[in-house]
Each structure stands twice: as structure tokens, then as C-alpha cells.
Amino acid sequence: MAIDSGGRTGRRPGSGSSRDEILQAAREQFTEHGFKGATLRAIAAQAGVDPGLIRHFFGDKAGLFTASLELPPEAVRTVLATFSAPSDEWGVRATRAYFGLWEDPETAGPLRATVVSAFANDQALERLRDFLAATVLQQVTAHLPQDDPGLRLTTAMTHLLGVAIGRYLLQVPPLVAADLDDIVAMVAPTIQHYLTGPLPSAAAQT
Amino acid sequence: MAIDSGGRTGRRPGSGSSRDEILQAAREQFTEHGFKGATLRAIAAQAGVDPGLIRHFFGDKAGLFTASLELPPEAVRTVLATFSAPSDEWGVRATRAYFGLWEDPETAGPLRATVVSAFANDQALERLRDFLAATVLQQVTAHLPQDDPGLRLTTAMTHLLGVAIGRYLLQVPPLVAADLDDIVAMVAPTIQHYLTGPLPSAAAQT
């Protein structure tokens, strides 16, 4: 029996369409229950596959969520890899890696879709927030100076997001006209400062 | 004859509903022709009023556009007023004024609507970009150091936008938990630096 003949044939281990059905089920479950509420078990049941197949394709729930956004999982990994470099390189590396995703046609579309869908509906917004909280925030804050690492990281992240929105979505002329290198040179020291520099509140209290 | 009795009665100088009809016509004309293409004459014609009445209510085309976004015109003026203060106060003033708009329930809703609608459709996005280019960019860049004032201003603006998106739309926990004063203390020096500090590209070339 051809398992990819178009009709629903139940469990189809490892086939391309199993992967697609998992993604489809994941989008529905994440939308309905949020990142926290959705379970691999429920997604597997809806897709008619074994939970182990989800792990095989996507690693864990965060990997599955990223894939369900149609962002290549390497995209997130590329940015996260920043934090295995020496800490005085984080600003430049995170900035380059992040804008690199927006410059690459393969990742630019999904990123744009993620941002646009997050603003278009509250469930997508919540889903994105939960995902950021459960992955990027949790994984990266452990590396940062422990005086308010969450504020450090989110100020840095939203700075990058804002500039990306200005350059790639709003297409504000001066940001479009600028060389990416000039933008990185301008923004990276700020990112570095937010991630590892002294916090102003600490300075004000001493 | 009661001019506000509900039926269309043609030109109704100065009445509340003239104002509403102008705004409605403005939204349609801006959407159809963009900020540049729409004319006060065409908007007045569509609303069935004299162009002078538009000037009376809204000042100029930018004022009308701002009003058509349902942003109080004072909102934009509050932020622009930053640049009549001494230049070493710009960072703090612009940051406080901008986040103040997002904290104020009266302006927070329209701001949210502006951002959400800009991402929801390309025409609104274009409309917002044209408006920013024709007003904020044009008015403010004249005050800035003339080495790439557009890049200075747009980097600063998109930084503020990004943090506002993180705190007020995405509601990323560490940005929501932070005191506004701490966020201002963290972000304002960066804004000041982008607006008036040395540009990195200049530093690299010397």
C-alpha cells in the first residue's frame, strides 16, 4: 500500500506527510492551548503518529514550535550559538546572526510571517511570548550577569526586533539605505552593553 | 432643520459629524493613495466640506493623518517637543515622552491600533512609513548632527518601538515586571548616544 497516496491512512512512520501532519496538528494545538498547554502526546494523537516520531523530527517541544512557525530550527540555533562565544563578542555576534536571518530569503519570509501573525491575533502573540519565555529567555539568561538578566536580554532582543521591523517591514528609508555593516556597527555595542555592561539602576544605587 | 438628525444633509460646517466625516474620508483617501498621494482637496470633496474646515480642525495633512490614526495630535507633538529642549536632555525626554504615550490609556489604544494595523496590511504600513518620513524624520533630522541624521533618528525610534512592542504588545515578562523608570534609565542613554554621540562608522574611519 502506498502510504502517501493522498487518503488518510493513519500512522505513517517517517513519511514526509507525517511530518506535515505533525506540523499541522502542532499549529492547531499551540493555537488552542498555547505553548505551555499543548503537549507532545496530544499533538501526536491528533497527527496519528507516535510521540517518538515528533522527537525524531523536531527534538523537543520548542523545536516543534519553531518548526510550526515555519522558521528553520537552525535559525534559532544560529542566534543562540552566540552565547557559546567569549562574552565580549556577544553584541556583535548576536546582532550579526539576527540580522543575518532577516537578510536571508529563506528565513526572512518565516520571520516576517511570525511577526505579522503575532500582531494580527492575540493567540499567536501569546504563543510567541510563551515560546520566547520558555526557550530563549530561559536558555540565555543563565549565561548573563545575574543582576536582572531578563531585563538585559529583553531590552537587547526588542532593540534588535525594532530595528529589524524598521528596516525590513516598515522599510523606513534611512534604515533601508544603510549598509548592514553600519547598522551592526551602530547597534552591536548597545547590545553588548545591555547584555554585559553595568545596569544604570545599580550605578544609581551605589 | 436639525443638521445632526442622522440623515446625510450635505455640508455641515463645524458640526461634530463633519469632523467624523472628514476623518472617514481621510482614512479612505490615505488608504487608497498613500500619505503623499492623498490631497486635502479630495478629502474635503469626499467629506462634502470646505478644505478650510479641515485646516480648522486638523491644521495640515500630517495633523489629519495623525487624527485619522485616532492618535491625539498632542501625542506626536509631545514627543517632537523633546527637540526644543537642550540637546543633552533629548535621550531622557524622548524616551519618557514616548513610553508615556504607551502608559496613558487614552493614547495606548490608538498606538496599539496603529502598530497592529501597519502589520496587518501593506497599505497601512506604507501610510505609516510615508507619514514618518514626511513629518518626524523631516522635522527632527534638521536638529541632529548632520552625519547621517536619518540613521541616527531611525535607529533611536525603532529601538523605542521595539521595547514598546516587547512591553505593551508581546508583554514579555521581564519588560512588564520592570519599573518604567528602570527601563527609561536603561534605554535613554542609548537614545541620547544614537541622536548626538559619535557614529561608529566615523570612529572607524579616523
GROMACS .gro file of C-alpha atoms in nm:
model
  412
    1MET     CA    1   0.000   0.000   0.000
    2ALA     CA    2   0.133   0.340  -0.092
    3ILE     CA    3   0.126   0.542   0.228
    4ASP     CA    4   0.141   0.877   0.053
    5SER     CA    5  -0.145   0.821  -0.186
    6GLY     CA    6  -0.348   1.117  -0.058
    7GLY     CA    7  -0.613   0.949   0.159
    8ARG     CA    8  -0.574   0.939   0.540
    9THR     CA    9  -0.408   0.609   0.624
   10GLY     CA   10  -0.343   0.651   0.997
   11ARG     CA   11   0.010   0.622   1.130
   12ARG     CA   12   0.275   0.668   0.862
   13PRO     CA   13   0.614   0.649   1.034
   14GLY     CA   14   0.880   0.872   0.885
   15SER     CA   15   0.695   0.978   0.572
   16GLY     CA   16   0.708   1.336   0.452
   17SER     CA   17   0.339   1.376   0.509
   18SER     CA   18   0.366   1.256   0.871
   19ARG     CA   19   0.595   1.549   0.926
   20ASP     CA   20   0.343   1.782   0.765
   21GLU     CA   21   0.058   1.635   0.969
   22ILE     CA   22   0.257   1.680   1.290
   23LEU     CA   23   0.319   2.044   1.197
   24GLN     CA   24  -0.046   2.098   1.118
   25ALA     CA   25  -0.155   1.934   1.446
   26ALA     CA   26   0.109   2.137   1.631
   27ARG     CA   27  -0.019   2.466   1.489
   28GLU     CA   28  -0.371   2.377   1.596
   29GLN     CA   29  -0.275   2.260   1.945
   30PHE     CA   30  -0.041   2.556   2.006
   31THR     CA   31  -0.311   2.795   1.891
   32GLU     CA   32  -0.575   2.632   2.108
   33HIS     CA   33  -0.372   2.566   2.424
   34GLY     CA   34  -0.068   2.797   2.398
   35PHE     CA   35   0.294   2.685   2.411
   36LYS     CA   36   0.270   2.574   2.773
   37GLY     CA   37  -0.065   2.395   2.746
   38ALA     CA   38   0.000   2.197   2.430
   39THR     CA   39   0.152   1.850   2.484
   40LEU     CA   40   0.355   1.633   2.250
   41ARG     CA   41   0.120   1.349   2.342
   42ALA     CA   42  -0.190   1.542   2.224
   43ILE     CA   43  -0.015   1.662   1.909
   44ALA     CA   44   0.099   1.307   1.832
   45ALA     CA   45  -0.254   1.175   1.889
   46GLN     CA   46  -0.406   1.436   1.659
   47ALA     CA   47  -0.148   1.368   1.388
   48GLY     CA   48  -0.190   0.991   1.429
   49VAL     CA   49   0.179   0.930   1.500
   50ASP     CA   50   0.392   0.807   1.788
   51PRO     CA   51   0.532   1.086   2.013
   52GLY     CA   52   0.877   0.940   1.947
   53LEU     CA   53   0.840   1.039   1.582
   54ILE     CA   54   0.792   1.402   1.688
   55ARG     CA   55   1.114   1.382   1.888
   56HIS     CA   56   1.284   1.225   1.590
   57PHE     CA   57   1.182   1.508   1.358
   58PHE     CA   58   1.188   1.808   1.590
   59GLY     CA   59   1.382   1.723   1.905
   60ASP     CA   60   1.156   1.875   2.168
   61LYS     CA   61   0.850   2.094   2.209
   62ALA     CA   62   1.047   2.413   2.142
   63GLY     CA   63   1.189   2.264   1.823
   64LEU     CA   64   0.841   2.167   1.715
   65PHE     CA   65   0.706   2.514   1.793
   66THR     CA   66   0.983   2.678   1.593
   67ALA     CA   67   0.912   2.446   1.303
   68SER     CA   68   0.540   2.519   1.330
   69LEU     CA   69   0.627   2.887   1.278
   70GLU     CA   70   0.798   2.766   0.961
   71LEU     CA   71   1.126   2.908   1.095
   72PRO     CA   72   1.412   2.667   1.024
   73PRO     CA   73   1.529   2.541   1.368
   74GLU     CA   74   1.885   2.630   1.263
   75ALA     CA   75   1.769   2.991   1.264
   76VAL     CA   76   1.712   2.996   1.637
   77ARG     CA   77   2.022   2.784   1.699
   78THR     CA   78   2.237   3.028   1.500
   79VAL     CA   79   2.138   3.314   1.726
   80LEU     CA   80   2.167   3.107   2.044
   81ALA     CA   81   2.516   2.990   1.941
   82THR     CA   82   2.625   3.348   2.014
   83PHE     CA   83   2.637   3.266   2.380
   84SER     CA   84   2.899   2.994   2.350
   85ALA     CA   85   3.144   3.258   2.221
   86PRO     CA   86   3.351   3.476   2.458
   87SER     CA   87   3.121   3.722   2.633
   88ASP     CA   88   3.284   4.033   2.486
   89GLU     CA   89   3.180   3.915   2.138
   90TRP     CA   90   2.811   3.865   2.220
   91GLY     CA   91   2.699   4.207   2.098
   92VAL     CA   92   2.848   4.173   1.751
   93ARG     CA   93   2.764   3.806   1.716
   94ALA     CA   94   2.401   3.828   1.826
   95THR     CA   95   2.344   4.137   1.612
   96ARG     CA   96   2.503   3.984   1.302
   97ALA     CA   97   2.330   3.649   1.349
   98TYR     CA   98   1.990   3.808   1.399
   99PHE     CA   99   2.004   4.049   1.107
  100GLY     CA  100   2.155   3.767   0.903
  101LEU     CA  101   1.825   3.581   0.941
  102TRP     CA  102   1.634   3.882   0.806
  103GLU     CA  103   1.875   3.918   0.513
  104ASP     CA  104   1.849   3.551   0.413
  105PRO     CA  105   1.546   3.498   0.186
  106GLU     CA  106   1.491   3.151   0.331
  107THR     CA  107   1.444   3.277   0.686
  108ALA     CA  108   1.318   3.630   0.611
  109GLY     CA  109   0.975   3.510   0.498
  110PRO     CA  110   0.905   3.297   0.806
  111LEU     CA  111   1.034   3.573   1.036
  112ARG     CA  112   0.808   3.824   0.869
  113ALA     CA  113   0.516   3.581   0.897
  114THR     CA  114   0.587   3.525   1.265
  115VAL     CA  115   0.590   3.897   1.344
  116VAL     CA  116   0.290   3.977   1.129
  117SER     CA  117   0.083   3.689   1.268
  118ALA     CA  118   0.179   3.777   1.626
  119PHE     CA  119   0.035   4.124   1.576
  120ALA     CA  120  -0.266   4.000   1.385
  121ASN     CA  121  -0.401   3.778   1.659
  122ASP     CA  122  -0.369   3.757   2.033
  123GLN     CA  123  -0.327   3.380   2.040
  124ALA     CA  124  -0.026   3.395   1.810
  125LEU     CA  125   0.113   3.676   2.025
  126GLU     CA  126   0.073   3.471   2.340
  127ARG     CA  127   0.222   3.168   2.169
  128LEU     CA  128   0.527   3.367   2.064
  129ARG     CA  129   0.569   3.516   2.411
  130ASP     CA  130   0.544   3.175   2.581
  131PHE     CA  131   0.792   3.032   2.336
  132LEU     CA  132   1.040   3.316   2.393
  133ALA     CA  133   0.999   3.281   2.769
  134ALA     CA  134   1.043   2.904   2.767
  135THR     CA  135   1.340   2.890   2.531
  136VAL     CA  136   1.545   3.198   2.453
  137LEU     CA  137   1.487   3.369   2.788
  138GLN     CA  138   1.544   3.057   2.993
  139GLN     CA  139   1.848   2.938   2.800
  140VAL     CA  140   2.023   3.269   2.760
  141THR     CA  141   1.959   3.443   3.092
  142ALA     CA  142   2.161   3.172   3.269
  143HIS     CA  143   2.471   3.300   3.083
  144LEU     CA  144   2.420   3.667   3.168
  145PRO     CA  145   2.527   3.874   3.470
  146GLN     CA  146   2.271   3.783   3.733
  147ASP     CA  147   2.158   4.137   3.813
  148ASP     CA  148   1.831   4.139   3.620
  149PRO     CA  149   1.937   3.913   3.331
  150GLY     CA  150   1.579   3.906   3.199
  151LEU     CA  151   1.568   4.283   3.159
  152ARG     CA  152   1.914   4.279   2.999
  153LEU     CA  153   1.813   4.019   2.745
  154THR     CA  154   1.468   4.153   2.661
  155THR     CA  155   1.595   4.509   2.616
  156ALA     CA  156   1.859   4.374   2.377
  157MET     CA  157   1.614   4.148   2.192
  158THR     CA  158   1.348   4.413   2.148
  159HIS     CA  159   1.611   4.658   2.025
  160LEU     CA  160   1.708   4.412   1.752
  161LEU     CA  161   1.343   4.341   1.677
  162GLY     CA  162   1.263   4.712   1.649
  163VAL     CA  163   1.546   4.783   1.407
  164ALA     CA  164   1.452   4.478   1.201
  165ILE     CA  165   1.091   4.596   1.186
  166GLY     CA  166   1.211   4.939   1.075
  167ARG     CA  167   1.444   4.805   0.806
  168TYR     CA  168   1.258   4.501   0.675
  169LEU     CA  169   0.888   4.564   0.743
  170LEU     CA  170   0.830   4.939   0.772
  171GLN     CA  171   1.122   4.996   0.533
  172VAL     CA  172   1.198   5.339   0.678
  173PRO     CA  173   1.426   5.495   0.413
  174PRO     CA  174   1.741   5.568   0.622
  175LEU     CA  175   1.742   5.214   0.762
  176VAL     CA  176   1.696   5.063   0.417
  177ALA     CA  177   1.966   5.284   0.266
  178ALA     CA  178   2.223   5.200   0.536
  179ASP     CA  179   2.482   4.928   0.487
  180LEU     CA  180   2.411   4.633   0.710
  181ASP     CA  181   2.768   4.670   0.839
  182ASP     CA  182   2.694   5.026   0.951
  183ILE     CA  183   2.380   4.914   1.130
  184VAL     CA  184   2.570   4.636   1.303
  185ALA     CA  185   2.849   4.879   1.398
  186MET     CA  186   2.590   5.116   1.543
  187VAL     CA  187   2.372   4.864   1.726
  188ALA     CA  188   2.614   4.590   1.840
  189PRO     CA  189   2.785   4.799   2.113
  190THR     CA  190   2.444   4.875   2.262
  191ILE     CA  191   2.352   4.506   2.259
  192GLN     CA  192   2.687   4.425   2.421
  193HIS     CA  193   2.626   4.692   2.685
  194TYR     CA  194   2.276   4.566   2.766
  195LEU     CA  195   2.396   4.207   2.793
  196THR     CA  196   2.713   4.252   2.996
  197GLY     CA  197   2.761   4.618   3.098
  198PRO     CA  198   2.670   4.776   3.431
  199LEU     CA  199   2.297   4.836   3.476
  200PRO     CA  200   2.206   5.200   3.529
  201SER     CA  201   1.989   5.116   3.829
  202ALA     CA  202   2.289   4.954   4.000
  203ALA     CA  203   2.505   5.255   3.919
  204ALA     CA  204   2.238   5.488   4.059
  205GLN     CA  205   2.223   5.291   4.383
  206THR     CA  206   2.597   5.289   4.457
  207MET     CA  207  -3.369   7.183   1.021
  208ALA     CA  208  -3.155   6.978   1.259
  209ILE     CA  209  -2.829   6.911   1.076
  210ASP     CA  210  -2.732   6.621   1.302
  211SER     CA  211  -3.054   6.429   1.274
  212GLY     CA  212  -2.890   6.123   1.124
  213GLY     CA  213  -2.962   6.161   0.753
  214ARG     CA  214  -2.696   6.294   0.515
  215THR     CA  215  -2.755   6.666   0.481
  216GLY     CA  216  -2.452   6.772   0.275
  217ARG     CA  217  -2.210   7.031   0.411
  218ARG     CA  218  -2.241   7.076   0.787
  219PRO     CA  219  -1.980   7.337   0.887
  220GLY     CA  220  -1.821   7.283   1.227
  221SER     CA  221  -2.053   7.010   1.347
  222GLY     CA  222  -1.914   6.706   1.526
  223SER     CA  223  -2.020   6.482   1.244
  224SER     CA  224  -1.835   6.692   0.983
  225ARG     CA  225  -1.523   6.613   1.177
  226ASP     CA  226  -1.608   6.244   1.173
  227GLU     CA  227  -1.685   6.252   0.800
  228ILE     CA  228  -1.353   6.422   0.730
  229LEU     CA  229  -1.175   6.152   0.930
  230GLN     CA  230  -1.363   5.879   0.750
  231ALA     CA  231  -1.284   6.033   0.409
  232ALA     CA  232  -0.921   6.080   0.516
  233ARG     CA  233  -0.884   5.715   0.612
  234GLU     CA  234  -1.021   5.609   0.274
  235GLN     CA  235  -0.809   5.853   0.073
  236PHE     CA  236  -0.490   5.777   0.268
  237THR     CA  237  -0.551   5.407   0.225
  238GLU     CA  238  -0.616   5.442  -0.146
  239HIS     CA  239  -0.349   5.698  -0.238
  240GLY     CA  240  -0.098   5.687   0.049
  241PHE     CA  241   0.009   5.983   0.259
  242LYS     CA  242   0.178   6.158  -0.033
  243GLY     CA  243  -0.093   6.096  -0.289
  244ALA     CA  244  -0.394   6.196  -0.084
  245THR     CA  245  -0.489   6.565  -0.109
  246LEU     CA  246  -0.684   6.783   0.133
  247ARG     CA  247  -0.894   6.891  -0.164
  248ALA     CA  248  -1.000   6.534  -0.246
  249ILE     CA  249  -1.066   6.453   0.118
  250ALA     CA  250  -1.273   6.769   0.157
  251ALA     CA  251  -1.469   6.685  -0.157
  252GLN     CA  252  -1.542   6.334  -0.038
  253ALA     CA  253  -1.648   6.457   0.306
  254GLY     CA  254  -1.860   6.733   0.150
  255VAL     CA  255  -1.681   7.011   0.339
  256ASP     CA  256  -1.463   7.310   0.257
  257PRO     CA  257  -1.085   7.239   0.272
  258GLY     CA  258  -1.062   7.531   0.515
  259LEU     CA  259  -1.265   7.330   0.763
  260ILE     CA  260  -1.005   7.053   0.753
  261ARG     CA  261  -0.736   7.310   0.833
  262HIS     CA  262  -0.953   7.445   1.111
  263PHE     CA  263  -0.989   7.103   1.274
  264PHE     CA  264  -0.656   6.938   1.196
  265GLY     CA  265  -0.403   7.207   1.095
  266ASP     CA  266  -0.240   7.033   0.799
  267LYS     CA  267  -0.223   6.700   0.618
  268ALA     CA  268   0.006   6.547   0.881
  269GLY     CA  269  -0.233   6.655   1.157
  270LEU     CA  270  -0.519   6.500   0.965
  271PHE     CA  271  -0.327   6.178   0.910
  272THR     CA  272  -0.241   6.153   1.280
  273ALA     CA  273  -0.605   6.212   1.367
  274SER     CA  274  -0.714   5.951   1.115
  275LEU     CA  275  -0.499   5.702   1.307
  276GLU     CA  276  -0.706   5.807   1.609
  277LEU     CA  277  -0.386   5.924   1.776
  278PRO     CA  278  -0.441   6.254   1.955
  279PRO     CA  279  -0.227   6.512   1.769
  280GLU     CA  280  -0.084   6.621   2.106
  281ALA     CA  281   0.071   6.276   2.125
  282VAL     CA  282   0.305   6.342   1.834
  283ARG     CA  283   0.364   6.700   1.948
  284THR     CA  284   0.465   6.580   2.296
  285VAL     CA  285   0.739   6.362   2.152
  286LEU     CA  286   0.851   6.625   1.900
  287ALA     CA  287   0.870   6.887   2.179
  288THR     CA  288   1.175   6.691   2.302
  289PHE     CA  289   1.383   6.861   2.040
  290SER     CA  290   1.326   7.214   2.166
  291ALA     CA  291   1.499   7.113   2.494
  292PRO     CA  292   1.881   7.127   2.535
  293SER     CA  293   2.037   6.853   2.325
  294ASP     CA  294   2.186   6.664   2.620
  295GLU     CA  295   1.833   6.603   2.752
  296TRP     CA  296   1.696   6.453   2.430
  297GLY     CA  297   1.756   6.091   2.527
  298VAL     CA  298   1.566   6.110   2.853
  299ARG     CA  299   1.294   6.337   2.719
  300ALA     CA  300   1.218   6.142   2.402
  301THR     CA  301   1.222   5.811   2.591
  302ARG     CA  302   0.994   5.937   2.869
  303ALA     CA  303   0.757   6.110   2.628
  304TYR     CA  304   0.728   5.806   2.403
  305PHE     CA  305   0.672   5.547   2.676
  306GLY     CA  306   0.437   5.798   2.842
  307LEU     CA  307   0.210   5.764   2.538
  308TRP     CA  308   0.203   5.386   2.580
  309GLU     CA  309   0.131   5.416   2.953
  310ASP     CA  310  -0.157   5.659   2.903
  311PRO     CA  311  -0.481   5.467   2.836
  312GLU     CA  312  -0.604   5.742   2.606
  313THR     CA  313  -0.309   5.713   2.367
  314ALA     CA  314  -0.216   5.347   2.427
  315GLY     CA  315  -0.518   5.215   2.236
  316PRO     CA  316  -0.459   5.423   1.922
  317LEU     CA  317  -0.085   5.345   1.929
  318ARG     CA  318  -0.158   4.976   1.954
  319ALA     CA  319  -0.410   5.007   1.671
  320THR     CA  320  -0.155   5.190   1.456
  321VAL     CA  321   0.111   4.925   1.504
  322VAL     CA  322  -0.126   4.633   1.464
  323SER     CA  323  -0.287   4.778   1.151
  324ALA     CA  324   0.052   4.860   1.000
  325PHE     CA  325   0.149   4.493   1.027
  326ALA     CA  326  -0.189   4.369   0.917
  327ASN     CA  327  -0.185   4.536   0.579
  328ASP     CA  328   0.073   4.671   0.344
  329GLN     CA  329  -0.120   4.988   0.267
  330ALA     CA  330  -0.134   5.086   0.634
  331LEU     CA  331   0.236   5.006   0.659
  332GLU     CA  332   0.315   5.228   0.364
  333ARG     CA  333   0.091   5.501   0.501
  334LEU     CA  334   0.273   5.494   0.834
  335ARG     CA  335   0.613   5.496   0.667
  336ASP     CA  336   0.523   5.792   0.445
  337PHE     CA  337   0.387   5.978   0.744
  338LEU     CA  338   0.701   5.916   0.949
  339ALA     CA  339   0.919   6.020   0.657
  340ALA     CA  340   0.722   6.338   0.587
  341THR     CA  341   0.686   6.455   0.947
  342VAL     CA  342   0.903   6.311   1.223
  343LEU     CA  343   1.202   6.236   1.001
  344GLN     CA  344   1.189   6.566   0.818
  345GLN     CA  345   1.127   6.779   1.126
  346VAL     CA  346   1.369   6.612   1.362
  347THR     CA  347   1.666   6.528   1.142
  348ALA     CA  348   1.725   6.903   1.089
  349HIS     CA  349   1.811   6.931   1.460
  350LEU     CA  350   2.057   6.640   1.466
  351PRO     CA  351   2.431   6.623   1.392
  352GLN     CA  352   2.444   6.617   1.014
  353ASP     CA  353   2.650   6.299   0.980
  354ASP     CA  354   2.371   6.060   0.884
  355PRO     CA  355   2.092   6.218   1.091
  356GLY     CA  356   1.835   5.985   0.933
  357LEU     CA  357   2.017   5.674   1.054
  358ARG     CA  358   2.062   5.831   1.398
  359LEU     CA  359   1.694   5.907   1.430
  360THR     CA  360   1.557   5.584   1.285
  361THR     CA  361   1.787   5.368   1.499
  362ALA     CA  362   1.666   5.557   1.805
  363MET     CA  363   1.299   5.543   1.700
  364THR     CA  364   1.300   5.174   1.619
  365HIS     CA  365   1.473   5.100   1.949
  366LEU     CA  366   1.189   5.273   2.134
  367LEU     CA  367   0.933   5.100   1.913
  368GLY     CA  368   1.089   4.759   1.977
  369VAL     CA  369   1.091   4.800   2.355
  370ALA     CA  370   0.733   4.928   2.347
  371ILE     CA  371   0.628   4.627   2.141
  372GLY     CA  372   0.802   4.399   2.392
  373ARG     CA  373   0.644   4.562   2.698
  374TYR     CA  374   0.299   4.659   2.575
  375LEU     CA  375   0.213   4.416   2.293
  376LEU     CA  376   0.419   4.099   2.335
  377GLN     CA  377   0.421   4.157   2.712
  378VAL     CA  378   0.750   3.974   2.759
  379PRO     CA  379   0.759   3.911   3.138
  380PRO     CA  380   1.086   4.090   3.233
  381LEU     CA  381   0.982   4.403   3.042
  382VAL     CA  382   0.638   4.401   3.202
  383ALA     CA  383   0.782   4.343   3.550
  384ALA     CA  384   1.035   4.627   3.522
  385ASP     CA  385   0.961   4.973   3.659
  386LEU     CA  386   0.916   5.221   3.380
  387ASP     CA  387   1.186   5.431   3.549
  388ASP     CA  388   1.433   5.143   3.520
  389ILE     CA  389   1.351   5.098   3.153
  390VAL     CA  390   1.397   5.472   3.091
  391ALA     CA  391   1.726   5.466   3.286
  392MET     CA  392   1.844   5.175   3.072
  393VAL     CA  393   1.728   5.295   2.731
  394ALA     CA  394   1.759   5.676   2.745
  395PRO     CA  395   2.143   5.685   2.737
  396THR     CA  396   2.133   5.472   2.422
  397ILE     CA  397   1.881   5.704   2.259
  398GLN     CA  398   2.096   6.003   2.359
  399HIS     CA  399   2.402   5.831   2.211
  400TYR     CA  400   2.228   5.750   1.883
  401LEU     CA  401   2.098   6.106   1.849
  402THR     CA  402   2.405   6.307   1.944
  403GLY     CA  403   2.704   6.077   2.006
  404PRO     CA  404   2.983   5.991   1.762
  405LEU     CA  405   2.880   5.745   1.491
  406PRO     CA  406   3.084   5.424   1.489
  407SER     CA  407   3.147   5.446   1.116
  408ALA     CA  408   3.305   5.788   1.165
  409ALA     CA  409   3.518   5.650   1.450
  410ALA     CA  410   3.626   5.357   1.234
  411GLN     CA  411   3.732   5.588   0.951
  412THR     CA  412   3.954   5.815   1.166
   0.00000   0.00000   0.00000
